[in-house]
Amino acid sequence: MQHVTVPQDRIGVVIGAGGETMREIEERANVRLDIDSESGSVAIEERDDPVAAMVAPDIIKAIGRGFKPETALSILDHDLRTLDLIDLSEHTRNDNDLQRKKGRIIGENGRTRELLEELSGANVVVYGSTVGAVGQPEELEVVRRAVGMLLDGAPHGAVYSYLERMSNELDDDVSFNAPQ
């Protein structure tokens, strides 16, 4: 049995309307969830499929870190699709620094975060003191590098150029898989 702690304000999202999200996670990941809504603790019990059950904690963590349940459940749709969390508190000196760096990652009206998603192909969320990304390994690497550049103070234009360059490379890598 595995345990994941979810922030109090996200427990309702894990459960869903009338328990709908919880049941979908249980069914698709082949697990049983025991959610303590007081503490935010989620116990995950494996049923028949240990491989699907291995992914269940990441699904719960993803929802807990701000992803929509559909995005979190998409981790089950592809073997290599995973959750990656970047802890911003490791890269900041204090709360003011954290807020400033979160602002750089989100961008004006959320534009930088949107570009991170569009150009990397990953889903990206900034929540609390973390940046979460759900995607393929190469997409997550692009997000991690771009966020690192922003945390290091790189100009947004340089980060956008990097993202565009990597987006073109990712598109080129995928093109060889196209049916002939």
JSON list of C-alpha atoms in Angstrom, two decimals:
[
{"chain": "A", "resi": 1, "resn": "MET", "atom": "CA", "xyz": [0.00, 0.00, 0.00]},
{"chain": "A", "resi": 2, "resn": "GLN", "atom": "CA", "xyz": [1.23, 3.47, -0.88]},
{"chain": "A", "resi": 3, "resn": "HIS", "atom": "CA", "xyz": [0.33, 6.84, 0.66]},
{"chain": "A", "resi": 4, "resn": "VAL", "atom": "CA", "xyz": [0.14, 10.28, -0.93]},
{"chain": "A", "resi": 5, "resn": "THR", "atom": "CA", "xyz": [-0.74, 13.52, 0.83]},
{"chain": "A", "resi": 6, "resn": "VAL", "atom": "CA", "xyz": [-2.88, 15.97, -1.09]},
{"chain": "A", "resi": 7, "resn": "PRO", "atom": "CA", "xyz": [-3.30, 19.67, -0.15]},
{"chain": "A", "resi": 8, "resn": "GLN", "atom": "CA", "xyz": [-6.61, 20.29, 1.62]},
{"chain": "A", "resi": 9, "resn": "ASP", "atom": "CA", "xyz": [-7.96, 22.52, -1.16]},
{"chain": "A", "resi": 10, "resn": "ARG", "atom": "CA", "xyz": [-7.43, 19.74, -3.75]},
{"chain": "A", "resi": 11, "resn": "ILE", "atom": "CA", "xyz": [-9.02, 16.78, -1.89]},
{"chain": "A", "resi": 12, "resn": "GLY", "atom": "CA", "xyz": [-12.43, 17.64, -3.35]},
{"chain": "A", "resi": 13, "resn": "VAL", "atom": "CA", "xyz": [-10.96, 17.44, -6.86]},
{"chain": "A", "resi": 14, "resn": "VAL", "atom": "CA", "xyz": [-9.47, 13.99, -6.14]},
{"chain": "A", "resi": 15, "resn": "ILE", "atom": "CA", "xyz": [-12.87, 12.79, -4.94]},
{"chain": "A", "resi": 16, "resn": "GLY", "atom": "CA", "xyz": [-14.89, 14.57, -7.63]},
{"chain": "A", "resi": 17, "resn": "ALA", "atom": "CA", "xyz": [-18.63, 15.24, -7.76]},
{"chain": "A", "resi": 18, "resn": "GLY", "atom": "CA", "xyz": [-20.33, 12.37, -5.96]},
{"chain": "A", "resi": 19, "resn": "GLY", "atom": "CA", "xyz": [-17.04, 10.42, -5.88]},
{"chain": "A", "resi": 20, "resn": "GLU", "atom": "CA", "xyz": [-16.89, 10.26, -9.67]},
{"chain": "A", "resi": 21, "resn": "THR", "atom": "CA", "xyz": [-13.18, 11.09, -10.07]},
{"chain": "A", "resi": 22, "resn": "MET", "atom": "CA", "xyz": [-12.17, 8.71, -7.28]},
{"chain": "A", "resi": 23, "resn": "ARG", "atom": "CA", "xyz": [-14.12, 5.86, -8.91]},
{"chain": "A", "resi": 24, "resn": "GLU", "atom": "CA", "xyz": [-12.58, 6.59, -12.32]},
{"chain": "A", "resi": 25, "resn": "ILE", "atom": "CA", "xyz": [-9.06, 6.51, -10.84]},
{"chain": "A", "resi": 26, "resn": "GLU", "atom": "CA", "xyz": [-9.86, 3.26, -9.02]},
{"chain": "A", "resi": 27, "resn": "GLU", "atom": "CA", "xyz": [-11.28, 1.67, -12.17]},
{"chain": "A", "resi": 28, "resn": "ARG", "atom": "CA", "xyz": [-8.64, 2.82, -14.67]},
{"chain": "A", "resi": 29, "resn": "ALA", "atom": "CA", "xyz": [-5.59, 2.31, -12.42]},
{"chain": "A", "resi": 30, "resn": "ASN", "atom": "CA", "xyz": [-7.00, -0.87, -10.88]},
{"chain": "A", "resi": 31, "resn": "VAL", "atom": "CA", "xyz": [-6.54, 0.33, -7.30]},
{"chain": "A", "resi": 32, "resn": "ARG", "atom": "CA", "xyz": [-8.63, 1.01, -4.23]},
{"chain": "A", "resi": 33, "resn": "LEU", "atom": "CA", "xyz": [-8.38, 4.51, -2.72]},
{"chain": "A", "resi": 34, "resn": "ASP", "atom": "CA", "xyz": [-8.97, 5.33, 0.92]},
{"chain": "A", "resi": 35, "resn": "ILE", "atom": "CA", "xyz": [-9.17, 9.10, 1.23]},
{"chain": "A", "resi": 36, "resn": "ASP", "atom": "CA", "xyz": [-9.02, 10.89, 4.58]},
{"chain": "A", "resi": 37, "resn": "SER", "atom": "CA", "xyz": [-10.48, 14.28, 3.71]},
{"chain": "A", "resi": 38, "resn": "GLU", "atom": "CA", "xyz": [-9.49, 15.71, 7.11]},
{"chain": "A", "resi": 39, "resn": "SER", "atom": "CA", "xyz": [-5.74, 15.11, 6.75]},
{"chain": "A", "resi": 40, "resn": "GLY", "atom": "CA", "xyz": [-5.47, 14.94, 2.95]},
{"chain": "A", "resi": 41, "resn": "SER", "atom": "CA", "xyz": [-3.96, 11.46, 3.16]},
{"chain": "A", "resi": 42, "resn": "VAL", "atom": "CA", "xyz": [-4.75, 9.07, 0.32]},
{"chain": "A", "resi": 43, "resn": "ALA", "atom": "CA", "xyz": [-3.97, 5.37, 0.79]},
{"chain": "A", "resi": 44, "resn": "ILE", "atom": "CA", "xyz": [-3.57, 3.51, -2.51]},
{"chain": "A", "resi": 45, "resn": "GLU", "atom": "CA", "xyz": [-4.11, -0.24, -2.43]},
{"chain": "A", "resi": 46, "resn": "GLU", "atom": "CA", "xyz": [-3.10, -2.34, -5.44]},
{"chain": "A", "resi": 47, "resn": "ARG", "atom": "CA", "xyz": [-5.68, -4.80, -6.79]},
{"chain": "A", "resi": 48, "resn": "ASP", "atom": "CA", "xyz": [-4.88, -6.99, -9.83]},
{"chain": "A", "resi": 49, "resn": "ASP", "atom": "CA", "xyz": [-2.51, -5.01, -12.06]},
{"chain": "A", "resi": 50, "resn": "PRO", "atom": "CA", "xyz": [0.72, -3.98, -10.29]},
{"chain": "A", "resi": 51, "resn": "VAL", "atom": "CA", "xyz": [1.94, -1.95, -13.29]},
{"chain": "A", "resi": 52, "resn": "ALA", "atom": "CA", "xyz": [-1.16, 0.26, -13.41]},
{"chain": "A", "resi": 53, "resn": "ALA", "atom": "CA", "xyz": [-1.06, 0.53, -9.62]},
{"chain": "A", "resi": 54, "resn": "MET", "atom": "CA", "xyz": [2.50, 1.92, -9.82]},
{"chain": "A", "resi": 55, "resn": "VAL", "atom": "CA", "xyz": [1.15, 4.92, -11.75]},
{"chain": "A", "resi": 56, "resn": "ALA", "atom": "CA", "xyz": [-1.71, 5.66, -9.34]},
{"chain": "A", "resi": 57, "resn": "PRO", "atom": "CA", "xyz": [0.40, 7.73, -6.87]},
{"chain": "A", "resi": 58, "resn": "ASP", "atom": "CA", "xyz": [1.51, 10.01, -9.73]},
{"chain": "A", "resi": 59, "resn": "ILE", "atom": "CA", "xyz": [-2.13, 10.47, -10.80]},
{"chain": "A", "resi": 60, "resn": "ILE", "atom": "CA", "xyz": [-3.08, 11.48, -7.24]},
{"chain": "A", "resi": 61, "resn": "LYS", "atom": "CA", "xyz": [0.00, 13.74, -6.91]},
{"chain": "A", "resi": 62, "resn": "ALA", "atom": "CA", "xyz": [-0.78, 15.39, -10.27]},
{"chain": "A", "resi": 63, "resn": "ILE", "atom": "CA", "xyz": [-4.32, 16.24, -9.18]},
{"chain": "A", "resi": 64, "resn": "GLY", "atom": "CA", "xyz": [-2.96, 17.42, -5.83]},
{"chain": "A", "resi": 65, "resn": "ARG", "atom": "CA", "xyz": [-0.50, 19.72, -7.60]},
{"chain": "A", "resi": 66, "resn": "GLY", "atom": "CA", "xyz": [-3.21, 21.43, -9.65]},
{"chain": "A", "resi": 67, "resn": "PHE", "atom": "CA", "xyz": [-3.79, 19.31, -12.75]},
{"chain": "A", "resi": 68, "resn": "LYS", "atom": "CA", "xyz": [-7.29, 18.54, -13.98]},
{"chain": "A", "resi": 69, "resn": "PRO", "atom": "CA", "xyz": [-8.25, 14.89, -13.36]},
{"chain": "A", "resi": 70, "resn": "GLU", "atom": "CA", "xyz": [-8.39, 14.22, -17.14]},
{"chain": "A", "resi": 71, "resn": "THR", "atom": "CA", "xyz": [-4.79, 15.39, -17.53]},
{"chain": "A", "resi": 72, "resn": "ALA", "atom": "CA", "xyz": [-3.65, 13.34, -14.53]},
{"chain": "A", "resi": 73, "resn": "LEU", "atom": "CA", "xyz": [-5.42, 10.24, -15.86]},
{"chain": "A", "resi": 74, "resn": "SER", "atom": "CA", "xyz": [-3.70, 10.71, -19.23]},
{"chain": "A", "resi": 75, "resn": "ILE", "atom": "CA", "xyz": [-0.58, 9.29, -17.53]},
{"chain": "A", "resi": 76, "resn": "LEU", "atom": "CA", "xyz": [-2.27, 5.89, -17.96]},
{"chain": "A", "resi": 77, "resn": "ASP", "atom": "CA", "xyz": [-2.72, 6.42, -21.72]},
{"chain": "A", "resi": 78, "resn": "HIS", "atom": "CA", "xyz": [0.93, 6.03, -22.67]},
{"chain": "A", "resi": 79, "resn": "ASP", "atom": "CA", "xyz": [3.75, 4.03, -21.08]},
{"chain": "A", "resi": 80, "resn": "LEU", "atom": "CA", "xyz": [6.23, 6.90, -21.10]},
{"chain": "A", "resi": 81, "resn": "ARG", "atom": "CA", "xyz": [3.88, 9.72, -20.05]},
{"chain": "A", "resi": 82, "resn": "THR", "atom": "CA", "xyz": [4.79, 10.76, -16.50]},
{"chain": "A", "resi": 83, "resn": "LEU", "atom": "CA", "xyz": [4.58, 13.50, -13.90]},
{"chain": "A", "resi": 84, "resn": "ASP", "atom": "CA", "xyz": [7.57, 15.70, -13.19]},
{"chain": "A", "resi": 85, "resn": "LEU", "atom": "CA", "xyz": [7.60, 18.14, -10.26]},
{"chain": "A", "resi": 86, "resn": "ILE", "atom": "CA", "xyz": [10.06, 21.00, -9.87]},
{"chain": "A", "resi": 87, "resn": "ASP", "atom": "CA", "xyz": [10.29, 22.28, -6.28]},
{"chain": "A", "resi": 88, "resn": "LEU", "atom": "CA", "xyz": [10.73, 26.04, -6.56]},
{"chain": "A", "resi": 89, "resn": "SER", "atom": "CA", "xyz": [11.59, 26.41, -2.87]},
{"chain": "A", "resi": 90, "resn": "GLU", "atom": "CA", "xyz": [14.94, 24.78, -3.65]},
{"chain": "A", "resi": 91, "resn": "HIS", "atom": "CA", "xyz": [15.68, 27.66, -6.03]},
{"chain": "A", "resi": 92, "resn": "THR", "atom": "CA", "xyz": [14.46, 30.60, -3.94]},
{"chain": "A", "resi": 93, "resn": "ARG", "atom": "CA", "xyz": [15.74, 32.46, -0.89]},
{"chain": "A", "resi": 94, "resn": "ASN", "atom": "CA", "xyz": [12.43, 33.56, 0.69]},
{"chain": "A", "resi": 95, "resn": "ASP", "atom": "CA", "xyz": [8.70, 34.04, 0.01]},
{"chain": "A", "resi": 96, "resn": "ASN", "atom": "CA", "xyz": [9.21, 37.25, -1.98]},
{"chain": "A", "resi": 97, "resn": "ASP", "atom": "CA", "xyz": [11.77, 35.52, -4.20]},
{"chain": "A", "resi": 98, "resn": "LEU", "atom": "CA", "xyz": [9.39, 32.55, -4.63]},
{"chain": "A", "resi": 99, "resn": "GLN", "atom": "CA", "xyz": [6.52, 34.83, -5.69]},
{"chain": "A", "resi": 100, "resn": "ARG", "atom": "CA", "xyz": [8.75, 36.73, -8.12]},
{"chain": "A", "resi": 101, "resn": "LYS", "atom": "CA", "xyz": [10.06, 33.54, -9.74]},
{"chain": "A", "resi": 102, "resn": "LYS", "atom": "CA", "xyz": [6.57, 32.02, -9.94]},
{"chain": "A", "resi": 103, "resn": "GLY", "atom": "CA", "xyz": [5.53, 35.25, -11.69]},
{"chain": "A", "resi": 104, "resn": "ARG", "atom": "CA", "xyz": [8.34, 34.83, -14.22]},
{"chain": "A", "resi": 105, "resn": "ILE", "atom": "CA", "xyz": [7.24, 31.25, -14.96]},
{"chain": "A", "resi": 106, "resn": "ILE", "atom": "CA", "xyz": [3.55, 32.13, -15.22]},
{"chain": "A", "resi": 107, "resn": "GLY", "atom": "CA", "xyz": [4.17, 35.32, -17.19]},
{"chain": "A", "resi": 108, "resn": "GLU", "atom": "CA", "xyz": [1.82, 38.20, -17.86]},
{"chain": "A", "resi": 109, "resn": "ASN", "atom": "CA", "xyz": [-1.76, 36.87, -18.03]},
{"chain": "A", "resi": 110, "resn": "GLY", "atom": "CA", "xyz": [-0.34, 33.32, -17.92]},
{"chain": "A", "resi": 111, "resn": "ARG", "atom": "CA", "xyz": [1.29, 33.67, -21.33]},
{"chain": "A", "resi": 112, "resn": "THR", "atom": "CA", "xyz": [4.69, 32.16, -20.45]},
{"chain": "A", "resi": 113, "resn": "ARG", "atom": "CA", "xyz": [3.08, 29.07, -18.90]},
{"chain": "A", "resi": 114, "resn": "GLU", "atom": "CA", "xyz": [0.85, 28.73, -21.98]},
{"chain": "A", "resi": 115, "resn": "LEU", "atom": "CA", "xyz": [3.88, 28.91, -24.28]},
{"chain": "A", "resi": 116, "resn": "LEU", "atom": "CA", "xyz": [5.65, 26.30, -22.14]},
{"chain": "A", "resi": 117, "resn": "GLU", "atom": "CA", "xyz": [2.70, 23.99, -22.79]},
{"chain": "A", "resi": 118, "resn": "GLU", "atom": "CA", "xyz": [2.24, 24.80, -26.48]},
{"chain": "A", "resi": 119, "resn": "LEU", "atom": "CA", "xyz": [5.88, 24.55, -27.48]},
{"chain": "A", "resi": 120, "resn": "SER", "atom": "CA", "xyz": [6.93, 21.60, -25.28]},
{"chain": "A", "resi": 121, "resn": "GLY", "atom": "CA", "xyz": [3.80, 19.49, -25.77]},
{"chain": "A", "resi": 122, "resn": "ALA", "atom": "CA", "xyz": [3.57, 18.83, -22.01]},
{"chain": "A", "resi": 123, "resn": "ASN", "atom": "CA", "xyz": [0.82, 20.00, -19.67]},
{"chain": "A", "resi": 124, "resn": "VAL", "atom": "CA", "xyz": [2.21, 22.55, -17.18]},
{"chain": "A", "resi": 125, "resn": "VAL", "atom": "CA", "xyz": [0.78, 23.82, -13.87]},
{"chain": "A", "resi": 126, "resn": "VAL", "atom": "CA", "xyz": [2.24, 26.23, -11.31]},
{"chain": "A", "resi": 127, "resn": "TYR", "atom": "CA", "xyz": [0.79, 25.51, -7.86]},
{"chain": "A", "resi": 128, "resn": "GLY", "atom": "CA", "xyz": [2.09, 26.43, -4.42]},
{"chain": "A", "resi": 129, "resn": "SER", "atom": "CA", "xyz": [5.85, 26.11, -4.53]},
{"chain": "A", "resi": 130, "resn": "THR", "atom": "CA", "xyz": [5.98, 23.64, -7.43]},
{"chain": "A", "resi": 131, "resn": "VAL", "atom": "CA", "xyz": [5.88, 23.56, -11.19]},
{"chain": "A", "resi": 132, "resn": "GLY", "atom": "CA", "xyz": [4.29, 20.35, -12.40]},
{"chain": "A", "resi": 133, "resn": "ALA", "atom": "CA", "xyz": [4.52, 18.92, -15.90]},
{"chain": "A", "resi": 134, "resn": "VAL", "atom": "CA", "xyz": [2.82, 15.86, -17.39]},
{"chain": "A", "resi": 135, "resn": "GLY", "atom": "CA", "xyz": [4.24, 14.59, -20.65]},
{"chain": "A", "resi": 136, "resn": "GLN", "atom": "CA", "xyz": [6.71, 12.39, -22.50]},
{"chain": "A", "resi": 137, "resn": "PRO", "atom": "CA", "xyz": [10.35, 12.36, -21.25]},
{"chain": "A", "resi": 138, "resn": "GLU", "atom": "CA", "xyz": [11.64, 14.65, -24.03]},
{"chain": "A", "resi": 139, "resn": "GLU", "atom": "CA", "xyz": [8.78, 17.14, -23.39]},
{"chain": "A", "resi": 140, "resn": "LEU", "atom": "CA", "xyz": [9.50, 17.13, -19.66]},
{"chain": "A", "resi": 141, "resn": "GLU", "atom": "CA", "xyz": [13.18, 17.79, -20.32]},
{"chain": "A", "resi": 142, "resn": "VAL", "atom": "CA", "xyz": [12.29, 20.87, -22.40]},
{"chain": "A", "resi": 143, "resn": "VAL", "atom": "CA", "xyz": [10.00, 22.17, -19.62]},
{"chain": "A", "resi": 144, "resn": "ARG", "atom": "CA", "xyz": [12.63, 21.51, -16.95]},
{"chain": "A", "resi": 145, "resn": "ARG", "atom": "CA", "xyz": [15.31, 23.33, -18.96]},
{"chain": "A", "resi": 146, "resn": "ALA", "atom": "CA", "xyz": [13.05, 26.31, -19.77]},
{"chain": "A", "resi": 147, "resn": "VAL", "atom": "CA", "xyz": [11.94, 26.66, -16.14]},
{"chain": "A", "resi": 148, "resn": "GLY", "atom": "CA", "xyz": [15.60, 26.46, -15.09]},
{"chain": "A", "resi": 149, "resn": "MET", "atom": "CA", "xyz": [16.44, 29.27, -17.50]},
{"chain": "A", "resi": 150, "resn": "LEU", "atom": "CA", "xyz": [13.62, 31.42, -16.07]},
{"chain": "A", "resi": 151, "resn": "LEU", "atom": "CA", "xyz": [14.72, 30.67, -12.49]},
{"chain": "A", "resi": 152, "resn": "ASP", "atom": "CA", "xyz": [18.28, 31.67, -13.41]},
{"chain": "A", "resi": 153, "resn": "GLY", "atom": "CA", "xyz": [17.00, 35.03, -14.69]},
{"chain": "A", "resi": 154, "resn": "ALA", "atom": "CA", "xyz": [17.26, 34.46, -18.45]},
{"chain": "A", "resi": 155, "resn": "PRO", "atom": "CA", "xyz": [15.28, 37.00, -20.50]},
{"chain": "A", "resi": 156, "resn": "HIS", "atom": "CA", "xyz": [11.87, 35.70, -21.53]},
{"chain": "A", "resi": 157, "resn": "GLY", "atom": "CA", "xyz": [12.78, 36.22, -25.20]},
{"chain": "A", "resi": 158, "resn": "ALA", "atom": "CA", "xyz": [15.73, 33.83, -24.87]},
{"chain": "A", "resi": 159, "resn": "VAL", "atom": "CA", "xyz": [13.50, 31.22, -23.19]},
{"chain": "A", "resi": 160, "resn": "TYR", "atom": "CA", "xyz": [10.87, 31.61, -25.95]},
{"chain": "A", "resi": 161, "resn": "SER", "atom": "CA", "xyz": [13.57, 31.16, -28.61]},
{"chain": "A", "resi": 162, "resn": "TYR", "atom": "CA", "xyz": [14.78, 28.01, -26.86]},
{"chain": "A", "resi": 163, "resn": "LEU", "atom": "CA", "xyz": [11.21, 26.67, -26.67]},
{"chain": "A", "resi": 164, "resn": "GLU", "atom": "CA", "xyz": [10.58, 27.37, -30.36]},
{"chain": "A", "resi": 165, "resn": "ARG", "atom": "CA", "xyz": [13.84, 25.68, -31.34]},
{"chain": "A", "resi": 166, "resn": "MET", "atom": "CA", "xyz": [13.06, 22.63, -29.22]},
{"chain": "A", "resi": 167, "resn": "SER", "atom": "CA", "xyz": [9.48, 22.51, -30.51]},
{"chain": "A", "resi": 168, "resn": "ASN", "atom": "CA", "xyz": [10.80, 22.32, -34.07]},
{"chain": "A", "resi": 169, "resn": "GLU", "atom": "CA", "xyz": [13.25, 19.58, -33.06]},
{"chain": "A", "resi": 170, "resn": "LEU", "atom": "CA", "xyz": [10.50, 17.58, -31.32]},
{"chain": "A", "resi": 171, "resn": "ASP", "atom": "CA", "xyz": [8.29, 17.96, -34.42]},
{"chain": "A", "resi": 172, "resn": "ASP", "atom": "CA", "xyz": [11.16, 16.77, -36.63]},
{"chain": "A", "resi": 173, "resn": "ASP", "atom": "CA", "xyz": [11.77, 13.75, -34.36]},
{"chain": "A", "resi": 174, "resn": "VAL", "atom": "CA", "xyz": [8.11, 12.76, -34.56]},
{"chain": "A", "resi": 175, "resn": "SER", "atom": "CA", "xyz": [7.84, 13.14, -38.33]},
{"chain": "A", "resi": 176, "resn": "PHE", "atom": "CA", "xyz": [9.76, 9.92, -39.07]},
{"chain": "A", "resi": 177, "resn": "ASN", "atom": "CA", "xyz": [6.93, 7.97, -37.39]},
{"chain": "A", "resi": 178, "resn": "ALA", "atom": "CA", "xyz": [4.33, 9.28, -39.85]},
{"chain": "A", "resi": 179, "resn": "PRO", "atom": "CA", "xyz": [2.69, 6.60, -42.02]},
{"chain": "A", "resi": 180, "resn": "GLN", "atom": "CA", "xyz": [4.03, 6.44, -45.55]}
]
